[in-house]
Amino acid sequence: MVIPASLIITNTDLALPLRLLTLNVKVQDDDALIQWQTTDEVNTGSFSIEHSTNGQQFTAIGNAAAVNAPGTHNYQFTHAGIGEGTHYYRLKMVDIDGTFTYSPVRMVKVAADISLKAYPNPARQFITIRGLQGDGTLELITMDGKTVYRTTTVNTSTTIYLNNITNGIYIIRYTYRGQVQQLKIVKQ
């Protein structure tokens, strides 16, 4: 077979002239920190940071311009306030001409933070409880096991007014997704 000199054959399956050395995702406080390192950036335009909660459908959440120069380059992006659950991340590495390829997917899990705190303790008129999640159960229980207050939580904190509660020692019991935390409080 003879191929005319004017015919150009292209391969659209070629990898970008870029090497992704590392891609790491870690949780810091309520955020996800995405860090990556590249080398051999030639005609590299940008990086689109993509997020998914199911590992299948991704949404762009940010962009980083490429250095597009020889050498090793470090990048990072913070996905703020990710909340509990499983989070998947990948990079869409875009060449100057619009050609792109995807990085491997990275996953992090964020567990519910149920570090219960109550103040003031001892309390007189009210007590504020922090470290809650929506759809948990909060109870105020006497030392002999009688529940004197119960509510379903809707915020990360709540206040219980103690005007109709007799002085004594009580247990605050918080139940969320099968996990139980308890605190002792004193009503004066």
PDB file of C-alpha atoms in Angstrom:
ATOM      1  CA  MET A   1       0.000   0.000   0.000  1.00  0.00           C
ATOM      2  CA  VAL A   2       1.296   3.419  -0.947  1.00  0.00           C
ATOM      3  CA  ILE A   3       0.500   6.355   1.351  1.00  0.00           C
ATOM      4  CA  PRO A   4       0.441   9.755  -0.357  1.00  0.00           C
ATOM      5  CA  ALA A   5       2.984  12.225   1.112  1.00  0.00           C
ATOM      6  CA  SER A   6       0.191  14.707   1.826  1.00  0.00           C
ATOM      7  CA  LEU A   7      -1.677  12.287   4.119  1.00  0.00           C
ATOM      8  CA  ILE A   8      -1.070  12.841   7.808  1.00  0.00           C
ATOM      9  CA  ILE A   9      -1.898  10.081  10.223  1.00  0.00           C
ATOM     10  CA  THR A  10      -2.682  11.114  13.783  1.00  0.00           C
ATOM     11  CA  ASN A  11      -3.193   9.031  16.868  1.00  0.00           C
ATOM     12  CA  THR A  12      -5.685  10.526  19.317  1.00  0.00           C
ATOM     13  CA  ASP A  13      -4.737   7.975  21.983  1.00  0.00           C
ATOM     14  CA  LEU A  14      -1.346   9.554  22.675  1.00  0.00           C
ATOM     15  CA  ALA A  15      -0.607  10.578  26.228  1.00  0.00           C
ATOM     16  CA  LEU A  16       0.014  14.216  26.999  1.00  0.00           C
ATOM     17  CA  PRO A  17       3.640  15.336  27.199  1.00  0.00           C
ATOM     18  CA  LEU A  18       3.361  15.436  30.988  1.00  0.00           C
ATOM     19  CA  ARG A  19       4.233  12.996  33.741  1.00  0.00           C
ATOM     20  CA  LEU A  20       2.158  12.956  36.904  1.00  0.00           C
ATOM     21  CA  LEU A  21       4.587  11.871  39.614  1.00  0.00           C
ATOM     22  CA  THR A  22       2.227  11.942  42.596  1.00  0.00           C
ATOM     23  CA  LEU A  23      -1.395  12.694  43.416  1.00  0.00           C
ATOM     24  CA  ASN A  24      -2.428  12.716  47.070  1.00  0.00           C
ATOM     25  CA  VAL A  25      -5.600  13.724  48.873  1.00  0.00           C
ATOM     26  CA  LYS A  26      -5.842  14.147  52.634  1.00  0.00           C
ATOM     27  CA  VAL A  27      -8.390  15.542  55.039  1.00  0.00           C
ATOM     28  CA  GLN A  28      -7.416  18.612  57.065  1.00  0.00           C
ATOM     29  CA  ASP A  29     -10.069  19.837  59.486  1.00  0.00           C
ATOM     30  CA  ASP A  30     -13.225  20.141  57.340  1.00  0.00           C
ATOM     31  CA  ASP A  31     -11.338  20.400  54.035  1.00  0.00           C
ATOM     32  CA  ALA A  32      -9.730  18.093  51.483  1.00  0.00           C
ATOM     33  CA  LEU A  33      -6.186  19.022  50.440  1.00  0.00           C
ATOM     34  CA  ILE A  34      -5.336  17.794  46.937  1.00  0.00           C
ATOM     35  CA  GLN A  35      -1.603  17.840  46.148  1.00  0.00           C
ATOM     36  CA  TRP A  36       0.166  16.682  43.012  1.00  0.00           C
ATOM     37  CA  GLN A  37       3.588  16.780  41.446  1.00  0.00           C
ATOM     38  CA  THR A  38       4.469  16.756  37.745  1.00  0.00           C
ATOM     39  CA  THR A  39       7.484  16.744  35.472  1.00  0.00           C
ATOM     40  CA  ASP A  40       8.066  17.019  31.717  1.00  0.00           C
ATOM     41  CA  GLU A  41       5.368  19.660  31.215  1.00  0.00           C
ATOM     42  CA  VAL A  42       5.390  20.448  27.496  1.00  0.00           C
ATOM     43  CA  ASN A  43       2.422  22.389  26.078  1.00  0.00           C
ATOM     44  CA  THR A  44       0.498  21.748  29.295  1.00  0.00           C
ATOM     45  CA  GLY A  45      -2.277  24.311  29.786  1.00  0.00           C
ATOM     46  CA  SER A  46      -4.063  23.611  33.051  1.00  0.00           C
ATOM     47  CA  PHE A  47      -5.388  21.161  35.591  1.00  0.00           C
ATOM     48  CA  SER A  48      -9.086  20.863  36.358  1.00  0.00           C
ATOM     49  CA  ILE A  49      -9.720  19.425  39.809  1.00  0.00           C
ATOM     50  CA  GLU A  50     -12.797  17.175  39.788  1.00  0.00           C
ATOM     51  CA  HIS A  51     -14.877  15.805  42.675  1.00  0.00           C
ATOM     52  CA  SER A  52     -17.451  13.037  43.033  1.00  0.00           C
ATOM     53  CA  THR A  53     -19.394  11.488  45.877  1.00  0.00           C
ATOM     54  CA  ASN A  54     -20.083   8.234  44.010  1.00  0.00           C
ATOM     55  CA  GLY A  55     -16.849   7.720  42.040  1.00  0.00           C
ATOM     56  CA  GLN A  56     -18.734   7.795  38.726  1.00  0.00           C
ATOM     57  CA  GLN A  57     -20.015  11.306  38.042  1.00  0.00           C
ATOM     58  CA  PHE A  58     -17.410  14.027  38.530  1.00  0.00           C
ATOM     59  CA  THR A  59     -17.838  17.799  38.701  1.00  0.00           C
ATOM     60  CA  ALA A  60     -15.101  20.401  38.221  1.00  0.00           C
ATOM     61  CA  ILE A  61     -14.495  22.250  41.496  1.00  0.00           C
ATOM     62  CA  GLY A  62     -11.422  24.292  40.571  1.00  0.00           C
ATOM     63  CA  ASN A  63      -8.613  24.956  38.137  1.00  0.00           C
ATOM     64  CA  ALA A  64      -4.861  25.445  38.369  1.00  0.00           C
ATOM     65  CA  ALA A  65      -2.745  26.915  35.594  1.00  0.00           C
ATOM     66  CA  ALA A  66       0.177  24.733  34.569  1.00  0.00           C
ATOM     67  CA  VAL A  67       3.748  26.024  34.895  1.00  0.00           C
ATOM     68  CA  ASN A  68       4.422  24.514  31.442  1.00  0.00           C
ATOM     69  CA  ALA A  69       8.201  24.468  31.832  1.00  0.00           C
ATOM     70  CA  PRO A  70      10.928  21.877  32.311  1.00  0.00           C
ATOM     71  CA  GLY A  71      11.513  20.596  35.838  1.00  0.00           C
ATOM     72  CA  THR A  72       9.444  19.250  38.686  1.00  0.00           C
ATOM     73  CA  HIS A  73       6.385  21.257  39.757  1.00  0.00           C
ATOM     74  CA  ASN A  74       4.218  21.044  42.872  1.00  0.00           C
ATOM     75  CA  TYR A  75       0.550  22.032  42.968  1.00  0.00           C
ATOM     76  CA  GLN A  76      -2.190  22.027  45.548  1.00  0.00           C
ATOM     77  CA  PHE A  77      -5.880  22.811  45.801  1.00  0.00           C
ATOM     78  CA  THR A  78      -8.143  22.968  48.859  1.00  0.00           C
ATOM     79  CA  HIS A  79     -11.719  21.723  48.615  1.00  0.00           C
ATOM     80  CA  ALA A  80     -13.299  23.544  51.544  1.00  0.00           C
ATOM     81  CA  GLY A  81     -16.000  22.161  53.842  1.00  0.00           C
ATOM     82  CA  ILE A  82     -16.415  18.733  52.299  1.00  0.00           C
ATOM     83  CA  GLY A  83     -18.534  17.223  55.091  1.00  0.00           C
ATOM     84  CA  GLU A  84     -18.821  13.600  56.095  1.00  0.00           C
ATOM     85  CA  GLY A  85     -18.923  10.749  53.612  1.00  0.00           C
ATOM     86  CA  THR A  86     -16.752   9.332  50.846  1.00  0.00           C
ATOM     87  CA  HIS A  87     -15.143  11.784  48.428  1.00  0.00           C
ATOM     88  CA  TYR A  88     -13.411  10.963  45.137  1.00  0.00           C
ATOM     89  CA  TYR A  89     -10.974  13.255  43.327  1.00  0.00           C
ATOM     90  CA  ARG A  90      -9.198  13.242  39.993  1.00  0.00           C
ATOM     91  CA  LEU A  91      -7.320  15.676  37.769  1.00  0.00           C
ATOM     92  CA  LYS A  92      -8.243  16.510  34.224  1.00  0.00           C
ATOM     93  CA  MET A  93      -4.862  17.424  32.729  1.00  0.00           C
ATOM     94  CA  VAL A  94      -5.470  19.729  29.771  1.00  0.00           C
ATOM     95  CA  ASP A  95      -2.953  20.470  27.020  1.00  0.00           C
ATOM     96  CA  ILE A  96      -2.741  23.906  25.353  1.00  0.00           C
ATOM     97  CA  ASP A  97      -4.622  22.572  22.288  1.00  0.00           C
ATOM     98  CA  GLY A  98      -7.501  21.242  24.440  1.00  0.00           C
ATOM     99  CA  THR A  99      -6.404  17.605  24.449  1.00  0.00           C
ATOM    100  CA  PHE A 100      -6.792  16.080  27.906  1.00  0.00           C
ATOM    101  CA  THR A 101      -6.310  12.980  29.962  1.00  0.00           C
ATOM    102  CA  TYR A 102      -7.443  11.983  33.462  1.00  0.00           C
ATOM    103  CA  SER A 103      -5.333  11.071  36.463  1.00  0.00           C
ATOM    104  CA  PRO A 104      -6.056   8.039  38.604  1.00  0.00           C
ATOM    105  CA  VAL A 105      -8.909   8.568  41.087  1.00  0.00           C
ATOM    106  CA  ARG A 106      -8.113   9.161  44.762  1.00  0.00           C
ATOM    107  CA  MET A 107     -10.569   8.676  47.628  1.00  0.00           C
ATOM    108  CA  VAL A 108     -10.911   9.981  51.187  1.00  0.00           C
ATOM    109  CA  LYS A 109     -13.498   9.185  53.850  1.00  0.00           C
ATOM    110  CA  VAL A 110     -14.668  11.685  56.425  1.00  0.00           C
ATOM    111  CA  ALA A 111     -16.288  10.230  59.539  1.00  0.00           C
ATOM    112  CA  ALA A 112     -18.912  12.106  61.505  1.00  0.00           C
ATOM    113  CA  ASP A 113     -17.372  14.226  64.218  1.00  0.00           C
ATOM    114  CA  ILE A 114     -19.325  13.603  67.376  1.00  0.00           C
ATOM    115  CA  SER A 115     -16.965  15.094  69.908  1.00  0.00           C
ATOM    116  CA  LEU A 116     -19.591  16.176  72.398  1.00  0.00           C
ATOM    117  CA  LYS A 117     -19.097  19.283  74.551  1.00  0.00           C
ATOM    118  CA  ALA A 118     -21.476  20.915  77.042  1.00  0.00           C
ATOM    119  CA  TYR A 119     -21.196  24.280  78.766  1.00  0.00           C
ATOM    120  CA  PRO A 120     -21.550  25.904  81.204  1.00  0.00           C
ATOM    121  CA  ASN A 121     -21.133  23.007  83.569  1.00  0.00           C
ATOM    122  CA  PRO A 122     -22.372  23.343  86.284  1.00  0.00           C
ATOM    123  CA  ALA A 123     -25.404  25.023  84.709  1.00  0.00           C
ATOM    124  CA  ARG A 124     -28.232  27.094  86.164  1.00  0.00           C
ATOM    125  CA  GLN A 125     -30.703  28.259  83.502  1.00  0.00           C
ATOM    126  CA  PHE A 126     -29.465  26.555  80.324  1.00  0.00           C
ATOM    127  CA  ILE A 127     -26.779  24.332  78.881  1.00  0.00           C
ATOM    128  CA  THR A 128     -25.382  24.465  75.324  1.00  0.00           C
ATOM    129  CA  ILE A 129     -24.286  21.249  73.632  1.00  0.00           C
ATOM    130  CA  ARG A 130     -21.854  21.284  70.676  1.00  0.00           C
ATOM    131  CA  GLY A 131     -20.474  18.546  68.424  1.00  0.00           C
ATOM    132  CA  LEU A 132     -23.850  17.373  67.128  1.00  0.00           C
ATOM    133  CA  GLN A 133     -24.968  16.266  63.669  1.00  0.00           C
ATOM    134  CA  GLY A 134     -28.409  16.625  62.141  1.00  0.00           C
ATOM    135  CA  ASP A 135     -30.833  13.743  62.754  1.00  0.00           C
ATOM    136  CA  GLY A 136     -29.267  12.552  66.000  1.00  0.00           C
ATOM    137  CA  THR A 137     -31.080  11.999  69.304  1.00  0.00           C
ATOM    138  CA  LEU A 138     -30.223  14.094  72.349  1.00  0.00           C
ATOM    139  CA  GLU A 139     -31.498  13.116  75.803  1.00  0.00           C
ATOM    140  CA  LEU A 140     -31.192  14.510  79.316  1.00  0.00           C
ATOM    141  CA  ILE A 141     -31.389  11.598  81.771  1.00  0.00           C
ATOM    142  CA  THR A 142     -31.559  11.523  85.569  1.00  0.00           C
ATOM    143  CA  MET A 143     -29.098   9.397  87.518  1.00  0.00           C
ATOM    144  CA  ASP A 144     -31.864   6.806  88.067  1.00  0.00           C
ATOM    145  CA  GLY A 145     -32.409   6.462  84.287  1.00  0.00           C
ATOM    146  CA  LYS A 146     -35.501   8.621  83.734  1.00  0.00           C
ATOM    147  CA  THR A 147     -35.468  10.680  80.513  1.00  0.00           C
ATOM    148  CA  VAL A 148     -36.559  14.253  81.313  1.00  0.00           C
ATOM    149  CA  TYR A 149     -35.778  15.784  77.903  1.00  0.00           C
ATOM    150  CA  ARG A 150     -35.470  14.330  74.396  1.00  0.00           C
ATOM    151  CA  THR A 151     -35.091  15.955  70.972  1.00  0.00           C
ATOM    152  CA  THR A 152     -33.955  15.170  67.437  1.00  0.00           C
ATOM    153  CA  THR A 153     -30.977  17.326  66.523  1.00  0.00           C
ATOM    154  CA  VAL A 154     -31.023  19.541  63.438  1.00  0.00           C
ATOM    155  CA  ASN A 155     -27.843  21.610  63.895  1.00  0.00           C
ATOM    156  CA  THR A 156     -24.292  21.199  65.159  1.00  0.00           C
ATOM    157  CA  SER A 157     -25.277  22.761  68.500  1.00  0.00           C
ATOM    158  CA  THR A 158     -28.378  23.213  70.630  1.00  0.00           C
ATOM    159  CA  THR A 159     -29.392  24.783  73.931  1.00  0.00           C
ATOM    160  CA  ILE A 160     -31.487  23.057  76.594  1.00  0.00           C
ATOM    161  CA  TYR A 161     -33.311  25.375  78.990  1.00  0.00           C
ATOM    162  CA  LEU A 162     -33.222  23.995  82.516  1.00  0.00           C
ATOM    163  CA  ASN A 163     -35.845  26.175  84.273  1.00  0.00           C
ATOM    164  CA  ASN A 164     -38.190  23.208  84.877  1.00  0.00           C
ATOM    165  CA  ILE A 165     -35.409  20.759  85.759  1.00  0.00           C
ATOM    166  CA  THR A 166     -34.638  20.108  89.440  1.00  0.00           C
ATOM    167  CA  ASN A 167     -31.103  20.540  90.739  1.00  0.00           C
ATOM    168  CA  GLY A 168     -28.909  17.473  90.531  1.00  0.00           C
ATOM    169  CA  ILE A 169     -26.566  15.410  88.364  1.00  0.00           C
ATOM    170  CA  TYR A 170     -27.737  14.401  84.874  1.00  0.00           C
ATOM    171  CA  ILE A 171     -26.419  12.483  81.895  1.00  0.00           C
ATOM    172  CA  ILE A 172     -26.565  14.005  78.412  1.00  0.00           C
ATOM    173  CA  ARG A 173     -26.803  11.109  75.972  1.00  0.00           C
ATOM    174  CA  TYR A 174     -26.281  11.756  72.261  1.00  0.00           C
ATOM    175  CA  THR A 175     -26.944   9.007  69.709  1.00  0.00           C
ATOM    176  CA  TYR A 176     -25.963   9.394  66.060  1.00  0.00           C
ATOM    177  CA  ARG A 177     -25.844   6.558  63.525  1.00  0.00           C
ATOM    178  CA  GLY A 178     -25.513   3.944  66.213  1.00  0.00           C
ATOM    179  CA  GLN A 179     -22.727   5.741  68.078  1.00  0.00           C
ATOM    180  CA  VAL A 180     -23.478   6.919  71.606  1.00  0.00           C
ATOM    181  CA  GLN A 181     -21.692   9.587  73.622  1.00  0.00           C
ATOM    182  CA  GLN A 182     -22.504  10.616  77.151  1.00  0.00           C
ATOM    183  CA  LEU A 183     -21.557  13.547  79.371  1.00  0.00           C
ATOM    184  CA  LYS A 184     -22.269  14.203  83.015  1.00  0.00           C
ATOM    185  CA  ILE A 185     -23.631  17.659  83.876  1.00  0.00           C
ATOM    186  CA  VAL A 186     -24.658  19.361  87.092  1.00  0.00           C
ATOM    187  CA  LYS A 187     -27.825  21.492  87.318  1.00  0.00           C
ATOM    188  CA  GLN A 188     -27.594  23.999  90.207  1.00  0.00           C
TER     189      GLN A 188
END
